[in-house]
Amino acid sequence: MSNYNPYLNQISYKHSYDMASEAIPNSNSFACFTDEKCLYQHTDSVPYPVVISNVENNHITSFDKKVISLVATYGFMTSKQIGECLTLLGVEFSDNVLKSSFERLKKNNILRACHFGIDEEHCAKFYAYSLNKYGSEIAKELGIPHSFGPMQVALPPADIKRKLATNQLMIAYFKSGVHIDWIKYGQVINSKEEKNGIVRPSLAVCLNNDILFYETVRSGEYWEQYLKDKLERYRLLFDNWEGNSWKLDAGTLPNLIILGENEEHNKEISRIVAELGMEVYYTHDILNCGSNFYHSLYRLTDNFEPEYYCFEVKVAVA
């Protein structure tokens, strides 16, 4: 029971969201590019007793604590993702309230903010927020299971963007109104018969007894070899599925879905998939934005043309 996290439970995100009115971006913010760096905002150090005093005197508000809990849960989040989750949780707030919270939490060394670019003059407009040391301590007090280490600042952009793309996908499920039997975020599954058949799907979803394993792929350094190794482990797991550690139905193999950066990236990935003789579905980041989500899955034909599929179950959203 100590590992239960309400911010990973789809039941918590029960408030409606109008995906039809959501703007679809023209470009993908979570794609990687050459010579990309992760640039962190500098903040002056604040003594821990000051932070504790701010918490005890409610200068760190209950709203701030919800923001901390979300970031602790998902590792890295954009302000848009945080705002969407708060809306789905039924929290009332304004853009100014959220912006003030970010500034307060950064000032107290509770959150870090980073963006991506070649240098400070040529960087993305959006920021990705993650826990700072004091934020990790507060998350522990709030009972939110999470992983944190000072070396997070050394993560390559591809690792952070992989996390952001996965978060966007998970939040899309919560916003969509599609009925979910269950959803698992970054949990390990293995075969008891095959020691190398062990993977950690980026996201696992069950819809009407159909199991979907999403694997988020970014074009960082050595990404092709990393993907090939991961796909081989998926194949070993599926070949020995009867003894899977989640005790899922032995007769129902999961559908593997590659979440790439864009269609061209998925075409590159499909060549690796073909070499291994596997069959997968594809999606990419912008397909998980707004109403695109409802027809976000596709296969690639022999001519690399996408054939799209729609979710069978969809309910109206307000």
PDB file of C-alpha atoms in Angstrom:
ATOM      1  CA  MET A   1       0.000   0.000   0.000  1.00  0.00           C
ATOM      2  CA  SER A   2       2.901   2.354   0.592  1.00  0.00           C
ATOM      3  CA  ASN A   3       3.636   2.458  -3.149  1.00  0.00           C
ATOM      4  CA  TYR A   4       0.140   3.594  -4.117  1.00  0.00           C
ATOM      5  CA  ASN A   5       0.168   6.876  -5.991  1.00  0.00           C
ATOM      6  CA  PRO A   6      -3.183   8.579  -6.723  1.00  0.00           C
ATOM      7  CA  TYR A   7      -1.528  10.635  -9.470  1.00  0.00           C
ATOM      8  CA  LEU A   8      -1.044   7.425 -11.473  1.00  0.00           C
ATOM      9  CA  ASN A   9      -4.633   6.267 -11.034  1.00  0.00           C
ATOM     10  CA  GLN A  10      -6.909   7.090 -13.973  1.00  0.00           C
ATOM     11  CA  ILE A  11      -9.872   7.320 -11.575  1.00  0.00           C
ATOM     12  CA  SER A  12      -8.317  10.473 -10.106  1.00  0.00           C
ATOM     13  CA  TYR A  13      -8.510  12.219 -13.487  1.00  0.00           C
ATOM     14  CA  LYS A  14     -12.302  12.151 -13.688  1.00  0.00           C
ATOM     15  CA  HIS A  15     -13.051  15.697 -14.818  1.00  0.00           C
ATOM     16  CA  SER A  16     -13.888  16.219 -18.485  1.00  0.00           C
ATOM     17  CA  TYR A  17     -11.580  17.824 -21.022  1.00  0.00           C
ATOM     18  CA  ASP A  18     -12.493  19.192 -24.457  1.00  0.00           C
ATOM     19  CA  MET A  19      -9.911  17.580 -26.727  1.00  0.00           C
ATOM     20  CA  ALA A  20     -11.789  18.681 -29.847  1.00  0.00           C
ATOM     21  CA  SER A  21     -10.952  22.331 -29.168  1.00  0.00           C
ATOM     22  CA  GLU A  22      -7.309  21.655 -28.376  1.00  0.00           C
ATOM     23  CA  ALA A  23      -4.854  23.276 -30.793  1.00  0.00           C
ATOM     24  CA  ILE A  24      -2.670  20.831 -32.738  1.00  0.00           C
ATOM     25  CA  PRO A  25       0.969  22.005 -32.859  1.00  0.00           C
ATOM     26  CA  ASN A  26       2.638  22.434 -36.241  1.00  0.00           C
ATOM     27  CA  SER A  27       5.922  20.962 -35.044  1.00  0.00           C
ATOM     28  CA  ASN A  28       7.017  18.462 -32.436  1.00  0.00           C
ATOM     29  CA  SER A  29       8.659  19.940 -29.351  1.00  0.00           C
ATOM     30  CA  PHE A  30       9.922  16.551 -28.164  1.00  0.00           C
ATOM     31  CA  ALA A  31      11.955  15.611 -31.235  1.00  0.00           C
ATOM     32  CA  CYS A  32      15.744  15.557 -30.811  1.00  0.00           C
ATOM     33  CA  PHE A  33      18.206  17.469 -32.974  1.00  0.00           C
ATOM     34  CA  THR A  34      21.948  17.670 -33.571  1.00  0.00           C
ATOM     35  CA  ASP A  35      24.127  19.419 -30.958  1.00  0.00           C
ATOM     36  CA  GLU A  36      21.143  19.792 -28.633  1.00  0.00           C
ATOM     37  CA  LYS A  37      21.813  20.667 -24.999  1.00  0.00           C
ATOM     38  CA  CYS A  38      19.710  20.698 -21.868  1.00  0.00           C
ATOM     39  CA  LEU A  39      20.014  24.194 -20.392  1.00  0.00           C
ATOM     40  CA  TYR A  40      19.025  24.588 -16.733  1.00  0.00           C
ATOM     41  CA  GLN A  41      17.892  27.858 -15.187  1.00  0.00           C
ATOM     42  CA  HIS A  42      20.228  29.066 -12.468  1.00  0.00           C
ATOM     43  CA  THR A  43      18.721  29.650  -9.036  1.00  0.00           C
ATOM     44  CA  ASP A  44      20.416  30.948  -5.893  1.00  0.00           C
ATOM     45  CA  SER A  45      20.729  28.437  -3.073  1.00  0.00           C
ATOM     46  CA  VAL A  46      18.158  28.683  -0.265  1.00  0.00           C
ATOM     47  CA  PRO A  47      18.946  27.079   3.128  1.00  0.00           C
ATOM     48  CA  TYR A  48      16.790  24.063   3.912  1.00  0.00           C
ATOM     49  CA  PRO A  49      15.518  25.557   7.221  1.00  0.00           C
ATOM     50  CA  VAL A  50      14.079  28.456   5.213  1.00  0.00           C
ATOM     51  CA  VAL A  51      12.245  26.036   2.937  1.00  0.00           C
ATOM     52  CA  ILE A  52      10.897  24.118   5.945  1.00  0.00           C
ATOM     53  CA  SER A  53       9.716  27.379   7.478  1.00  0.00           C
ATOM     54  CA  ASN A  54       7.966  28.318   4.207  1.00  0.00           C
ATOM     55  CA  VAL A  55       6.216  24.943   4.180  1.00  0.00           C
ATOM     56  CA  GLU A  56       5.171  25.144   7.830  1.00  0.00           C
ATOM     57  CA  ASN A  57       3.859  28.700   7.394  1.00  0.00           C
ATOM     58  CA  ASN A  58       1.925  27.812   4.248  1.00  0.00           C
ATOM     59  CA  HIS A  59       4.076  29.974   1.987  1.00  0.00           C
ATOM     60  CA  ILE A  60       4.366  26.725   0.031  1.00  0.00           C
ATOM     61  CA  THR A  61       0.654  26.309  -0.609  1.00  0.00           C
ATOM     62  CA  SER A  62      -1.600  23.286  -1.030  1.00  0.00           C
ATOM     63  CA  PHE A  63      -1.667  24.137  -4.750  1.00  0.00           C
ATOM     64  CA  ASP A  64       2.148  24.092  -4.810  1.00  0.00           C
ATOM     65  CA  LYS A  65       2.083  20.658  -3.191  1.00  0.00           C
ATOM     66  CA  LYS A  66      -0.143  19.315  -5.976  1.00  0.00           C
ATOM     67  CA  VAL A  67       2.360  20.636  -8.529  1.00  0.00           C
ATOM     68  CA  ILE A  68       5.222  19.009  -6.581  1.00  0.00           C
ATOM     69  CA  SER A  69       3.307  15.715  -6.436  1.00  0.00           C
ATOM     70  CA  LEU A  70       2.694  15.683 -10.187  1.00  0.00           C
ATOM     71  CA  VAL A  71       6.318  16.447 -11.041  1.00  0.00           C
ATOM     72  CA  ALA A  72       7.497  13.813  -8.546  1.00  0.00           C
ATOM     73  CA  THR A  73       5.207  11.267 -10.174  1.00  0.00           C
ATOM     74  CA  TYR A  74       6.125  11.909 -13.803  1.00  0.00           C
ATOM     75  CA  GLY A  75       9.775  12.955 -13.488  1.00  0.00           C
ATOM     76  CA  PHE A  76       9.751  15.730 -16.095  1.00  0.00           C
ATOM     77  CA  MET A  77       6.691  17.757 -17.114  1.00  0.00           C
ATOM     78  CA  THR A  78       5.956  20.861 -19.144  1.00  0.00           C
ATOM     79  CA  SER A  79       3.723  23.594 -17.764  1.00  0.00           C
ATOM     80  CA  LYS A  80       1.047  22.493 -20.277  1.00  0.00           C
ATOM     81  CA  GLN A  81       1.131  18.921 -19.001  1.00  0.00           C
ATOM     82  CA  ILE A  82       0.927  20.056 -15.395  1.00  0.00           C
ATOM     83  CA  GLY A  83      -1.988  22.359 -16.198  1.00  0.00           C
ATOM     84  CA  GLU A  84      -3.851  19.590 -18.020  1.00  0.00           C
ATOM     85  CA  CYS A  85      -3.437  17.196 -15.102  1.00  0.00           C
ATOM     86  CA  LEU A  86      -4.631  19.807 -12.620  1.00  0.00           C
ATOM     87  CA  THR A  87      -7.712  20.440 -14.766  1.00  0.00           C
ATOM     88  CA  LEU A  88      -8.457  16.717 -14.983  1.00  0.00           C
ATOM     89  CA  LEU A  89      -8.059  16.485 -11.196  1.00  0.00           C
ATOM     90  CA  GLY A  90     -10.683  19.208 -10.781  1.00  0.00           C
ATOM     91  CA  VAL A  91      -8.297  21.830  -9.395  1.00  0.00           C
ATOM     92  CA  GLU A  92      -9.370  25.403 -10.139  1.00  0.00           C
ATOM     93  CA  PHE A  93      -6.521  27.749 -11.075  1.00  0.00           C
ATOM     94  CA  SER A  94      -5.508  30.464 -13.511  1.00  0.00           C
ATOM     95  CA  ASP A  95      -2.419  30.795 -15.699  1.00  0.00           C
ATOM     96  CA  ASN A  96      -1.073  33.424 -13.287  1.00  0.00           C
ATOM     97  CA  VAL A  97      -1.571  31.130 -10.293  1.00  0.00           C
ATOM     98  CA  LEU A  98       0.360  28.353 -12.039  1.00  0.00           C
ATOM     99  CA  LYS A  99       3.104  30.724 -13.141  1.00  0.00           C
ATOM    100  CA  SER A 100       3.443  32.110  -9.598  1.00  0.00           C
ATOM    101  CA  SER A 101       3.688  28.589  -8.247  1.00  0.00           C
ATOM    102  CA  PHE A 102       6.552  27.745 -10.616  1.00  0.00           C
ATOM    103  CA  GLU A 103       8.462  30.876  -9.603  1.00  0.00           C
ATOM    104  CA  ARG A 104       7.944  30.188  -5.894  1.00  0.00           C
ATOM    105  CA  LEU A 105       9.017  26.552  -6.199  1.00  0.00           C
ATOM    106  CA  LYS A 106      12.096  27.406  -8.242  1.00  0.00           C
ATOM    107  CA  LYS A 107      13.091  30.141  -5.802  1.00  0.00           C
ATOM    108  CA  ASN A 108      12.927  27.637  -2.933  1.00  0.00           C
ATOM    109  CA  ASN A 109      14.973  25.040  -4.848  1.00  0.00           C
ATOM    110  CA  ILE A 110      11.988  22.712  -4.912  1.00  0.00           C
ATOM    111  CA  LEU A 111      11.729  22.503  -8.708  1.00  0.00           C
ATOM    112  CA  ARG A 112      14.292  22.818 -11.478  1.00  0.00           C
ATOM    113  CA  ALA A 113      13.485  24.231 -14.911  1.00  0.00           C
ATOM    114  CA  CYS A 114      15.325  23.403 -18.109  1.00  0.00           C
ATOM    115  CA  HIS A 115      14.858  23.994 -21.793  1.00  0.00           C
ATOM    116  CA  PHE A 116      16.534  22.690 -24.916  1.00  0.00           C
ATOM    117  CA  GLY A 117      18.746  24.351 -27.463  1.00  0.00           C
ATOM    118  CA  ILE A 118      22.241  24.931 -28.790  1.00  0.00           C
ATOM    119  CA  ASP A 119      22.751  27.853 -26.402  1.00  0.00           C
ATOM    120  CA  GLU A 120      20.654  30.316 -24.396  1.00  0.00           C
ATOM    121  CA  GLU A 121      20.020  32.466 -27.469  1.00  0.00           C
ATOM    122  CA  HIS A 122      18.786  29.560 -29.562  1.00  0.00           C
ATOM    123  CA  CYS A 123      16.506  27.440 -27.409  1.00  0.00           C
ATOM    124  CA  ALA A 124      12.956  26.152 -27.166  1.00  0.00           C
ATOM    125  CA  LYS A 125      10.293  28.362 -25.623  1.00  0.00           C
ATOM    126  CA  PHE A 126       8.876  25.712 -23.296  1.00  0.00           C
ATOM    127  CA  TYR A 127      10.453  24.554 -20.037  1.00  0.00           C
ATOM    128  CA  ALA A 128      10.555  21.075 -18.549  1.00  0.00           C
ATOM    129  CA  TYR A 129      10.183  20.988 -14.771  1.00  0.00           C
ATOM    130  CA  SER A 130      11.727  18.349 -12.509  1.00  0.00           C
ATOM    131  CA  LEU A 131      12.319  17.980  -8.788  1.00  0.00           C
ATOM    132  CA  ASN A 132      15.172  19.653  -7.016  1.00  0.00           C
ATOM    133  CA  LYS A 133      16.563  18.216  -3.765  1.00  0.00           C
ATOM    134  CA  TYR A 134      14.124  20.001  -1.474  1.00  0.00           C
ATOM    135  CA  GLY A 135      11.244  19.017  -3.735  1.00  0.00           C
ATOM    136  CA  SER A 136      12.198  15.385  -3.330  1.00  0.00           C
ATOM    137  CA  GLU A 137      12.083  15.730   0.463  1.00  0.00           C
ATOM    138  CA  ILE A 138       8.648  17.340   0.320  1.00  0.00           C
ATOM    139  CA  ALA A 139       7.358  14.642  -2.055  1.00  0.00           C
ATOM    140  CA  LYS A 140       8.492  11.999   0.437  1.00  0.00           C
ATOM    141  CA  GLU A 141       6.586  13.775   3.213  1.00  0.00           C
ATOM    142  CA  LEU A 142       3.532  13.856   0.938  1.00  0.00           C
ATOM    143  CA  GLY A 143       3.815  10.094   0.456  1.00  0.00           C
ATOM    144  CA  ILE A 144       4.466  10.257  -3.292  1.00  0.00           C
ATOM    145  CA  PRO A 145       6.753   7.408  -4.450  1.00  0.00           C
ATOM    146  CA  HIS A 146       9.364   8.754  -6.826  1.00  0.00           C
ATOM    147  CA  SER A 147      12.939   8.441  -7.955  1.00  0.00           C
ATOM    148  CA  PHE A 148      15.320  11.364  -7.634  1.00  0.00           C
ATOM    149  CA  GLY A 149      19.043  11.852  -7.861  1.00  0.00           C
ATOM    150  CA  PRO A 150      21.316  14.872  -8.209  1.00  0.00           C
ATOM    151  CA  MET A 151      22.644  13.375 -11.455  1.00  0.00           C
ATOM    152  CA  GLN A 152      19.302  14.102 -13.143  1.00  0.00           C
ATOM    153  CA  VAL A 153      20.884  17.314 -14.396  1.00  0.00           C
ATOM    154  CA  ALA A 154      23.350  15.192 -16.394  1.00  0.00           C
ATOM    155  CA  LEU A 155      20.627  13.368 -18.342  1.00  0.00           C
ATOM    156  CA  PRO A 156      20.888  13.821 -22.121  1.00  0.00           C
ATOM    157  CA  PRO A 157      18.029  15.676 -23.838  1.00  0.00           C
ATOM    158  CA  ALA A 158      16.855  12.459 -25.520  1.00  0.00           C
ATOM    159  CA  ASP A 159      16.158  10.835 -22.131  1.00  0.00           C
ATOM    160  CA  ILE A 160      14.175  13.828 -20.905  1.00  0.00           C
ATOM    161  CA  LYS A 161      12.213  14.173 -24.147  1.00  0.00           C
ATOM    162  CA  ARG A 162      11.425  10.449 -24.068  1.00  0.00           C
ATOM    163  CA  LYS A 163       9.859  11.023 -20.673  1.00  0.00           C
ATOM    164  CA  LEU A 164       7.953  14.114 -21.856  1.00  0.00           C
ATOM    165  CA  ALA A 165       6.569  12.286 -24.904  1.00  0.00           C
ATOM    166  CA  THR A 166       5.427   9.377 -22.726  1.00  0.00           C
ATOM    167  CA  ASN A 167       3.743  11.788 -20.312  1.00  0.00           C
ATOM    168  CA  GLN A 168       1.940  13.474 -23.195  1.00  0.00           C
ATOM    169  CA  LEU A 169       0.621  10.069 -24.277  1.00  0.00           C
ATOM    170  CA  MET A 170      -0.566   9.096 -20.805  1.00  0.00           C
ATOM    171  CA  ILE A 171      -2.316  12.420 -20.276  1.00  0.00           C
ATOM    172  CA  ALA A 172      -3.960  12.028 -23.702  1.00  0.00           C
ATOM    173  CA  TYR A 173      -5.563   8.814 -22.468  1.00  0.00           C
ATOM    174  CA  PHE A 174      -6.860  10.603 -19.365  1.00  0.00           C
ATOM    175  CA  LYS A 175      -8.237  13.491 -21.465  1.00  0.00           C
ATOM    176  CA  SER A 176      -9.773  11.325 -24.186  1.00  0.00           C
ATOM    177  CA  GLY A 177     -12.728   9.778 -22.399  1.00  0.00           C
ATOM    178  CA  VAL A 178     -11.717   6.382 -23.817  1.00  0.00           C
ATOM    179  CA  HIS A 179     -12.529   3.632 -21.308  1.00  0.00           C
ATOM    180  CA  ILE A 180      -9.358   2.194 -19.781  1.00  0.00           C
ATOM    181  CA  ASP A 181      -9.391  -1.153 -17.969  1.00  0.00           C
ATOM    182  CA  TRP A 182      -5.994  -0.356 -16.466  1.00  0.00           C
ATOM    183  CA  ILE A 183      -2.886   1.665 -17.221  1.00  0.00           C
ATOM    184  CA  LYS A 184       0.678   1.074 -15.977  1.00  0.00           C
ATOM    185  CA  TYR A 185       3.421   3.676 -16.169  1.00  0.00           C
ATOM    186  CA  GLY A 186       7.045   2.539 -16.549  1.00  0.00           C
ATOM    187  CA  GLN A 187       6.662  -0.809 -14.747  1.00  0.00           C
ATOM    188  CA  VAL A 188       8.918  -3.809 -15.369  1.00  0.00           C
ATOM    189  CA  ILE A 189       7.481  -7.011 -16.811  1.00  0.00           C
ATOM    190  CA  ASN A 190       9.436 -10.192 -17.429  1.00  0.00           C
ATOM    191  CA  SER A 191       9.139 -13.821 -18.440  1.00  0.00           C
ATOM    192  CA  LYS A 192       9.782 -16.371 -15.724  1.00  0.00           C
ATOM    193  CA  GLU A 193      11.092 -18.846 -18.316  1.00  0.00           C
ATOM    194  CA  GLU A 194      13.486 -16.509 -20.157  1.00  0.00           C
ATOM    195  CA  LYS A 195      15.838 -14.382 -18.037  1.00  0.00           C
ATOM    196  CA  ASN A 196      16.524 -11.946 -20.907  1.00  0.00           C
ATOM    197  CA  GLY A 197      12.824 -11.483 -21.621  1.00  0.00           C
ATOM    198  CA  ILE A 198      12.538  -8.434 -19.400  1.00  0.00           C
ATOM    199  CA  VAL A 199      11.354  -4.979 -20.457  1.00  0.00           C
ATOM    200  CA  ARG A 200       9.975  -1.783 -18.980  1.00  0.00           C
ATOM    201  CA  PRO A 201       7.303  -0.525 -21.407  1.00  0.00           C
ATOM    202  CA  SER A 202       7.055   3.250 -21.453  1.00  0.00           C
ATOM    203  CA  LEU A 203       3.310   2.803 -20.983  1.00  0.00           C
ATOM    204  CA  ALA A 204       1.069  -0.255 -20.819  1.00  0.00           C
ATOM    205  CA  VAL A 205      -2.679   0.107 -21.383  1.00  0.00           C
ATOM    206  CA  CYS A 206      -5.559  -2.361 -21.386  1.00  0.00           C
ATOM    207  CA  LEU A 207      -8.671  -1.456 -23.381  1.00  0.00           C
ATOM    208  CA  ASN A 208     -11.499  -4.007 -23.524  1.00  0.00           C
ATOM    209  CA  ASN A 209      -8.987  -6.763 -22.773  1.00  0.00           C
ATOM    210  CA  ASP A 210      -6.672  -5.614 -25.583  1.00  0.00           C
ATOM    211  CA  ILE A 211      -3.220  -4.941 -24.150  1.00  0.00           C
ATOM    212  CA  LEU A 212      -1.072  -2.189 -25.650  1.00  0.00           C
ATOM    213  CA  PHE A 213       2.623  -1.844 -24.833  1.00  0.00           C
ATOM    214  CA  TYR A 214       4.027   1.527 -25.877  1.00  0.00           C
ATOM    215  CA  GLU A 215       7.754   1.984 -26.384  1.00  0.00           C
ATOM    216  CA  THR A 216       8.839   5.627 -26.700  1.00  0.00           C
ATOM    217  CA  VAL A 217      11.853   6.125 -28.985  1.00  0.00           C
ATOM    218  CA  ARG A 218      13.950   9.275 -29.376  1.00  0.00           C
ATOM    219  CA  SER A 219      16.760   9.771 -31.905  1.00  0.00           C
ATOM    220  CA  GLY A 220      19.506  10.338 -29.354  1.00  0.00           C
ATOM    221  CA  GLU A 221      22.997   8.898 -29.380  1.00  0.00           C
ATOM    222  CA  TYR A 222      23.170   5.184 -30.331  1.00  0.00           C
ATOM    223  CA  TRP A 223      19.385   5.041 -30.467  1.00  0.00           C
ATOM    224  CA  GLU A 224      19.265   2.365 -33.187  1.00  0.00           C
ATOM    225  CA  GLN A 225      21.274  -0.152 -31.171  1.00  0.00           C
ATOM    226  CA  TYR A 226      19.344   0.663 -28.004  1.00  0.00           C
ATOM    227  CA  LEU A 227      16.064   0.038 -29.842  1.00  0.00           C
ATOM    228  CA  LYS A 228      17.275  -3.202 -31.432  1.00  0.00           C
ATOM    229  CA  ASP A 229      18.313  -4.556 -28.027  1.00  0.00           C
ATOM    230  CA  LYS A 230      14.973  -3.554 -26.513  1.00  0.00           C
ATOM    231  CA  LEU A 231      12.951  -5.128 -29.340  1.00  0.00           C
ATOM    232  CA  GLU A 232      14.869  -8.386 -29.000  1.00  0.00           C
ATOM    233  CA  ARG A 233      13.907  -8.478 -25.323  1.00  0.00           C
ATOM    234  CA  TYR A 234      10.264  -7.812 -26.235  1.00  0.00           C
ATOM    235  CA  ARG A 235      10.408 -10.741 -28.643  1.00  0.00           C
ATOM    236  CA  LEU A 236      11.819 -13.036 -25.956  1.00  0.00           C
ATOM    237  CA  LEU A 237       9.090 -11.905 -23.554  1.00  0.00           C
ATOM    238  CA  PHE A 238       6.316 -12.495 -26.110  1.00  0.00           C
ATOM    239  CA  ASP A 239       7.755 -15.899 -27.131  1.00  0.00           C
ATOM    240  CA  ASN A 240       7.539 -16.917 -23.461  1.00  0.00           C
ATOM    241  CA  TRP A 241       4.387 -14.978 -22.627  1.00  0.00           C
ATOM    242  CA  GLU A 242       2.639 -17.731 -20.672  1.00  0.00           C
ATOM    243  CA  GLY A 243       4.890 -17.101 -17.669  1.00  0.00           C
ATOM    244  CA  ASN A 244       4.702 -13.296 -17.678  1.00  0.00           C
ATOM    245  CA  SER A 245       5.237 -11.684 -14.286  1.00  0.00           C
ATOM    246  CA  TRP A 246       2.051  -9.593 -14.462  1.00  0.00           C
ATOM    247  CA  LYS A 247       0.008 -12.832 -14.740  1.00  0.00           C
ATOM    248  CA  LEU A 248      -1.819 -11.506 -17.796  1.00  0.00           C
ATOM    249  CA  ASP A 249      -3.843 -13.868 -19.974  1.00  0.00           C
ATOM    250  CA  ALA A 250      -1.433 -16.295 -21.622  1.00  0.00           C
ATOM    251  CA  GLY A 251      -3.607 -16.387 -24.744  1.00  0.00           C
ATOM    252  CA  THR A 252      -3.618 -12.612 -25.295  1.00  0.00           C
ATOM    253  CA  LEU A 253      -0.321 -11.209 -26.519  1.00  0.00           C
ATOM    254  CA  PRO A 254       0.162  -7.449 -26.152  1.00  0.00           C
ATOM    255  CA  ASN A 255       0.256  -5.228 -29.218  1.00  0.00           C
ATOM    256  CA  LEU A 256       3.582  -3.396 -29.332  1.00  0.00           C
ATOM    257  CA  ILE A 257       3.327   0.265 -30.353  1.00  0.00           C
ATOM    258  CA  ILE A 258       6.328   2.402 -31.198  1.00  0.00           C
ATOM    259  CA  LEU A 259       5.964   6.047 -30.202  1.00  0.00           C
ATOM    260  CA  GLY A 260       8.449   7.808 -32.474  1.00  0.00           C
ATOM    261  CA  GLU A 261       9.193  11.477 -33.013  1.00  0.00           C
ATOM    262  CA  ASN A 262       7.332  11.748 -36.329  1.00  0.00           C
ATOM    263  CA  GLU A 263       6.357   9.677 -39.355  1.00  0.00           C
ATOM    264  CA  GLU A 264       9.819   9.867 -40.935  1.00  0.00           C
ATOM    265  CA  HIS A 265      11.413   8.665 -37.717  1.00  0.00           C
ATOM    266  CA  ASN A 266       8.963   5.773 -37.587  1.00  0.00           C
ATOM    267  CA  LYS A 267       9.922   4.791 -41.137  1.00  0.00           C
ATOM    268  CA  GLU A 268      13.542   4.526 -39.975  1.00  0.00           C
ATOM    269  CA  ILE A 269      12.402   2.449 -37.013  1.00  0.00           C
ATOM    270  CA  SER A 270      10.352   0.161 -39.269  1.00  0.00           C
ATOM    271  CA  ARG A 271      13.535  -1.016 -40.993  1.00  0.00           C
ATOM    272  CA  ILE A 272      14.907  -2.220 -37.652  1.00  0.00           C
ATOM    273  CA  VAL A 273      11.568  -3.864 -36.881  1.00  0.00           C
ATOM    274  CA  ALA A 274      11.584  -5.635 -40.271  1.00  0.00           C
ATOM    275  CA  GLU A 275      15.109  -6.970 -39.699  1.00  0.00           C
ATOM    276  CA  LEU A 276      13.888  -8.638 -36.508  1.00  0.00           C
ATOM    277  CA  GLY A 277      10.781 -10.037 -38.199  1.00  0.00           C
ATOM    278  CA  MET A 278       8.415  -8.320 -35.773  1.00  0.00           C
ATOM    279  CA  GLU A 279       5.038  -6.710 -36.315  1.00  0.00           C
ATOM    280  CA  VAL A 280       4.271  -3.469 -34.509  1.00  0.00           C
ATOM    281  CA  TYR A 281       1.955  -0.495 -34.648  1.00  0.00           C
ATOM    282  CA  TYR A 282       3.197   3.078 -34.732  1.00  0.00           C
ATOM    283  CA  THR A 283       2.233   6.469 -33.422  1.00  0.00           C
ATOM    284  CA  HIS A 284       4.088   9.743 -33.001  1.00  0.00           C
ATOM    285  CA  ASP A 285       3.972  12.776 -30.765  1.00  0.00           C
ATOM    286  CA  ILE A 286       1.621  15.089 -32.663  1.00  0.00           C
ATOM    287  CA  LEU A 287      -0.871  12.244 -33.126  1.00  0.00           C
ATOM    288  CA  ASN A 288      -1.246  12.278 -29.346  1.00  0.00           C
ATOM    289  CA  CYS A 289      -2.399  15.910 -29.322  1.00  0.00           C
ATOM    290  CA  GLY A 290      -6.056  16.887 -29.236  1.00  0.00           C
ATOM    291  CA  SER A 291      -8.574  15.057 -31.425  1.00  0.00           C
ATOM    292  CA  ASN A 292      -5.718  13.406 -33.351  1.00  0.00           C
ATOM    293  CA  PHE A 293      -5.505  10.937 -30.481  1.00  0.00           C
ATOM    294  CA  TYR A 294      -8.654   9.078 -31.506  1.00  0.00           C
ATOM    295  CA  HIS A 295      -6.977   7.840 -34.699  1.00  0.00           C
ATOM    296  CA  SER A 296      -3.373   7.905 -33.540  1.00  0.00           C
ATOM    297  CA  LEU A 297      -2.374   4.281 -34.242  1.00  0.00           C
ATOM    298  CA  TYR A 298      -1.198   3.050 -37.638  1.00  0.00           C
ATOM    299  CA  ARG A 299       0.759   0.403 -39.447  1.00  0.00           C
ATOM    300  CA  LEU A 300       3.208   1.074 -42.262  1.00  0.00           C
ATOM    301  CA  THR A 301       2.615  -0.705 -45.578  1.00  0.00           C
ATOM    302  CA  ASP A 302       5.399  -2.135 -47.729  1.00  0.00           C
ATOM    303  CA  ASN A 303       5.469   1.269 -49.448  1.00  0.00           C
ATOM    304  CA  PHE A 304       5.811   3.042 -46.079  1.00  0.00           C
ATOM    305  CA  GLU A 305       2.285   4.450 -46.292  1.00  0.00           C
ATOM    306  CA  PRO A 306       0.424   4.712 -42.962  1.00  0.00           C
ATOM    307  CA  GLU A 307      -2.816   2.790 -42.485  1.00  0.00           C
ATOM    308  CA  TYR A 308      -4.657   4.321 -39.544  1.00  0.00           C
ATOM    309  CA  TYR A 309      -6.780   2.654 -36.869  1.00  0.00           C
ATOM    310  CA  CYS A 310      -9.330   4.229 -34.542  1.00  0.00           C
ATOM    311  CA  PHE A 311     -10.122   3.433 -30.954  1.00  0.00           C
ATOM    312  CA  GLU A 312     -13.308   1.365 -30.875  1.00  0.00           C
ATOM    313  CA  VAL A 313     -14.546   2.783 -27.587  1.00  0.00           C
ATOM    314  CA  LYS A 314     -14.998   6.517 -27.227  1.00  0.00           C
ATOM    315  CA  VAL A 315     -17.315   8.512 -25.040  1.00  0.00           C
ATOM    316  CA  ALA A 316     -18.361  12.103 -25.504  1.00  0.00           C
ATOM    317  CA  VAL A 317     -16.261  14.696 -23.740  1.00  0.00           C
ATOM    318  CA  ALA A 318     -17.677  17.986 -22.511  1.00  0.00           C
TER     319      ALA A 318
END
